[in-house]
Amino acid sequence: MNLMWLVRMARWVRHPPSMRQLYIVLTVVAVVVVIVTLDWAGLWPDWAQMERPRGTLSVPHLK
């Protein structure tokens, strides 16, 4: 574990984030999980797929 992560955890214990910030983070995580699950299941529409620009590295899709 990185020393910076320990410092960050200690800061969170001393000064925890507000409930609003927690709700925002949990909402964003839930939306990302839903999108990834839909894409993995093949239910994400083709029009919403992002095309890779030219010259970028291609990463094999894990389907």
Tab-separated table of N, CA and C in Angstrom:
chain	number	residue	atom	x	y	z
A	1	MET	N	0.847	-1.174	0.000
A	1	MET	CA	0.000	0.000	0.000
A	1	MET	C	0.893	1.237	0.000
A	2	ASN	N	0.519	2.206	-0.775
A	2	ASN	CA	1.261	3.433	-0.914
A	2	ASN	C	1.099	4.295	0.340
A	3	LEU	N	2.143	5.003	0.709
A	3	LEU	CA	2.090	5.880	1.877
A	3	LEU	C	1.067	7.000	1.682
A	4	MET	N	0.914	7.459	0.457
A	4	MET	CA	-0.052	8.531	0.190
A	4	MET	C	-1.478	8.065	0.464
A	5	TRP	N	-1.764	6.783	0.177
A	5	TRP	CA	-3.106	6.259	0.465
A	5	TRP	C	-3.364	6.241	1.965
A	6	LEU	N	-2.340	5.905	2.758
A	6	LEU	CA	-2.496	5.922	4.211
A	6	LEU	C	-2.769	7.332	4.723
A	7	VAL	N	-2.075	8.313	4.170
A	7	VAL	CA	-2.303	9.706	4.562
A	7	VAL	C	-3.713	10.130	4.179
A	8	ARG	N	-4.161	9.742	3.007
A	8	ARG	CA	-5.511	10.092	2.563
A	8	ARG	C	-6.573	9.441	3.451
A	9	MET	N	-6.360	8.166	3.814
A	9	MET	CA	-7.319	7.489	4.693
A	9	MET	C	-7.369	8.152	6.066
A	10	ALA	N	-6.208	8.548	6.589
A	10	ALA	CA	-6.182	9.224	7.887
A	10	ALA	C	-6.926	10.554	7.815
A	11	ARG	N	-6.775	11.249	6.707
A	11	ARG	CA	-7.488	12.521	6.540
A	11	ARG	C	-8.997	12.300	6.491
A	12	TRP	N	-9.437	11.243	5.810
A	12	TRP	CA	-10.873	10.940	5.728
A	12	TRP	C	-11.429	10.588	7.097
A	13	VAL	N	-10.618	9.914	7.932
A	13	VAL	CA	-11.087	9.564	9.275
A	13	VAL	C	-11.221	10.819	10.127
A	14	ARG	N	-10.275	11.729	10.005
A	14	ARG	CA	-10.324	12.957	10.805
A	14	ARG	C	-11.378	13.931	10.303
A	15	HIS	N	-11.537	14.022	9.002
A	15	HIS	CA	-12.493	14.948	8.388
A	15	HIS	C	-13.307	14.192	7.344
A	16	PRO	N	-14.319	13.450	7.760
A	16	PRO	CA	-15.091	12.656	6.792
A	16	PRO	C	-15.882	13.546	5.832
A	17	PRO	N	-16.114	13.062	4.611
A	17	PRO	CA	-16.886	13.845	3.647
A	17	PRO	C	-18.349	13.932	4.085
A	18	SER	N	-19.036	14.918	3.548
A	18	SER	CA	-20.447	15.094	3.894
A	18	SER	C	-21.286	13.990	3.245
A	19	MET	N	-22.504	13.840	3.739
A	19	MET	CA	-23.410	12.832	3.174
A	19	MET	C	-23.706	13.144	1.708
A	20	ARG	N	-23.788	14.415	1.365
A	20	ARG	CA	-24.051	14.799	-0.027
A	20	ARG	C	-22.931	14.304	-0.940
A	21	GLN	N	-21.685	14.477	-0.509
A	21	GLN	CA	-20.562	14.002	-1.311
A	21	GLN	C	-20.596	12.481	-1.450
A	22	LEU	N	-20.946	11.794	-0.379
A	22	LEU	CA	-21.043	10.336	-0.455
A	22	LEU	C	-22.133	9.904	-1.420
A	23	TYR	N	-23.285	10.578	-1.386
A	23	TYR	CA	-24.368	10.242	-2.314
A	23	TYR	C	-23.947	10.486	-3.761
A	24	ILE	N	-23.224	11.567	-4.001
A	24	ILE	CA	-22.761	11.861	-5.364
A	24	ILE	C	-21.811	10.765	-5.846
A	25	VAL	N	-20.850	10.387	-5.009
A	25	VAL	CA	-19.878	9.357	-5.392
A	25	VAL	C	-20.578	8.019	-5.617
A	26	LEU	N	-21.487	7.650	-4.720
A	26	LEU	CA	-22.201	6.380	-4.874
A	26	LEU	C	-23.088	6.373	-6.115
A	27	THR	N	-23.689	7.515	-6.443
A	27	THR	CA	-24.506	7.611	-7.651
A	27	THR	C	-23.654	7.438	-8.905
A	28	VAL	N	-22.507	8.085	-8.939
A	28	VAL	CA	-21.614	7.966	-10.097
A	28	VAL	C	-21.122	6.528	-10.242
A	29	VAL	N	-20.749	5.897	-9.147
A	29	VAL	CA	-20.288	4.503	-9.197
A	29	VAL	C	-21.409	3.592	-9.691
A	30	ALA	N	-22.637	3.822	-9.218
A	30	ALA	CA	-23.773	2.995	-9.649
A	30	ALA	C	-24.039	3.163	-11.143
A	31	VAL	N	-23.957	4.396	-11.651
A	31	VAL	CA	-24.182	4.640	-13.083
A	31	VAL	C	-23.106	3.939	-13.909
A	32	VAL	N	-21.864	4.011	-13.469
A	32	VAL	CA	-20.774	3.351	-14.195
A	32	VAL	C	-20.968	1.836	-14.196
A	33	VAL	N	-21.368	1.275	-13.066
A	33	VAL	CA	-21.600	-0.175	-12.993
A	33	VAL	C	-22.728	-0.584	-13.929
A	34	VAL	N	-23.792	0.208	-13.997
A	34	VAL	CA	-24.913	-0.105	-14.889
A	34	VAL	C	-24.462	-0.055	-16.348
A	35	ILE	N	-23.708	0.971	-16.719
A	35	ILE	CA	-23.251	1.102	-18.107
A	35	ILE	C	-22.319	-0.054	-18.480
A	36	VAL	N	-21.387	-0.390	-17.607
A	36	VAL	CA	-20.456	-1.486	-17.894
A	36	VAL	C	-21.204	-2.810	-17.996
A	37	THR	N	-22.184	-3.020	-17.126
A	37	THR	CA	-22.967	-4.259	-17.169
A	37	THR	C	-23.772	-4.354	-18.456
A	38	LEU	N	-24.395	-3.254	-18.864
A	38	LEU	CA	-25.154	-3.259	-20.117
A	38	LEU	C	-24.245	-3.528	-21.311
A	39	ASP	N	-23.061	-2.915	-21.314
A	39	ASP	CA	-22.123	-3.137	-22.415
A	39	ASP	C	-21.638	-4.584	-22.417
A	40	TRP	N	-21.343	-5.132	-21.265
A	40	TRP	CA	-20.873	-6.511	-21.166
A	40	TRP	C	-21.942	-7.497	-21.625
A	41	ALA	N	-23.207	-7.189	-21.320
A	41	ALA	CA	-24.307	-8.076	-21.700
A	41	ALA	C	-24.708	-7.899	-23.162
A	42	GLY	N	-24.128	-6.918	-23.840
A	42	GLY	CA	-24.458	-6.679	-25.239
A	42	GLY	C	-25.732	-5.883	-25.426
A	43	LEU	N	-26.201	-5.222	-24.396
A	43	LEU	CA	-27.442	-4.455	-24.474
A	43	LEU	C	-27.215	-2.963	-24.692
A	44	TRP	N	-25.966	-2.533	-24.705
A	44	TRP	CA	-25.662	-1.123	-24.940
A	44	TRP	C	-25.822	-0.841	-26.428
A	45	PRO	N	-26.571	0.210	-26.820
A	45	PRO	CA	-26.850	0.451	-28.237
A	45	PRO	C	-25.591	0.819	-29.025
A	46	ASP	N	-25.607	0.460	-30.309
A	46	ASP	CA	-24.453	0.740	-31.164
A	46	ASP	C	-24.203	2.232	-31.337
A	47	TRP	N	-25.273	3.033	-31.335
A	47	TRP	CA	-25.085	4.470	-31.535
A	47	TRP	C	-24.358	5.112	-30.354
A	48	ALA	N	-24.318	4.438	-29.218
A	48	ALA	CA	-23.654	4.992	-28.041
A	48	ALA	C	-22.207	4.516	-27.909
A	49	GLN	N	-21.752	3.682	-28.839
A	49	GLN	CA	-20.375	3.206	-28.798
A	49	GLN	C	-19.439	4.308	-29.268
A	50	MET	N	-18.302	4.428	-28.605
A	50	MET	CA	-17.323	5.426	-28.996
A	50	MET	C	-16.340	4.798	-29.975
A	51	GLU	N	-16.139	5.453	-31.101
A	51	GLU	CA	-15.169	4.967	-32.070
A	51	GLU	C	-13.792	5.461	-31.665
A	52	ARG	N	-12.801	4.600	-31.825
A	52	ARG	CA	-11.446	4.996	-31.469
A	52	ARG	C	-10.877	5.897	-32.561
A	53	PRO	N	-10.290	7.029	-32.173
A	53	PRO	CA	-9.654	7.880	-33.178
A	53	PRO	C	-8.421	7.205	-33.767
A	54	ARG	N	-8.018	7.659	-34.915
A	54	ARG	CA	-6.870	7.087	-35.593
A	54	ARG	C	-5.594	7.313	-34.792
A	55	GLY	N	-4.728	6.320	-34.788
A	55	GLY	CA	-3.431	6.463	-34.142
A	55	GLY	C	-3.416	6.090	-32.672
A	56	THR	N	-4.529	5.619	-32.136
A	56	THR	CA	-4.524	5.217	-30.732
A	56	THR	C	-4.311	3.718	-30.628
A	57	LEU	N	-3.869	3.299	-29.491
A	57	LEU	CA	-3.671	1.873	-29.265
A	57	LEU	C	-5.019	1.196	-29.115
A	58	SER	N	-5.153	0.035	-29.707
A	58	SER	CA	-6.413	-0.688	-29.553
A	58	SER	C	-6.269	-1.693	-28.421
A	59	VAL	N	-7.276	-1.740	-27.583
A	59	VAL	CA	-7.302	-2.670	-26.463
A	59	VAL	C	-8.315	-3.745	-26.801
A	60	PRO	N	-7.948	-5.014	-26.717
A	60	PRO	CA	-8.911	-6.063	-27.055
A	60	PRO	C	-10.105	-6.030	-26.107
A	61	HIS	N	-11.286	-6.195	-26.680
A	61	HIS	CA	-12.515	-6.169	-25.890
A	61	HIS	C	-12.704	-7.516	-25.208
A	62	LEU	N	-13.114	-7.513	-23.970
A	62	LEU	CA	-13.222	-8.742	-23.185
A	62	LEU	C	-14.622	-9.317	-23.247
A	63	LYS	N	-15.082	-9.704	-24.412
A	63	LYS	CA	-16.415	-10.306	-24.535
A	63	LYS	C	-16.317	-11.779	-24.650
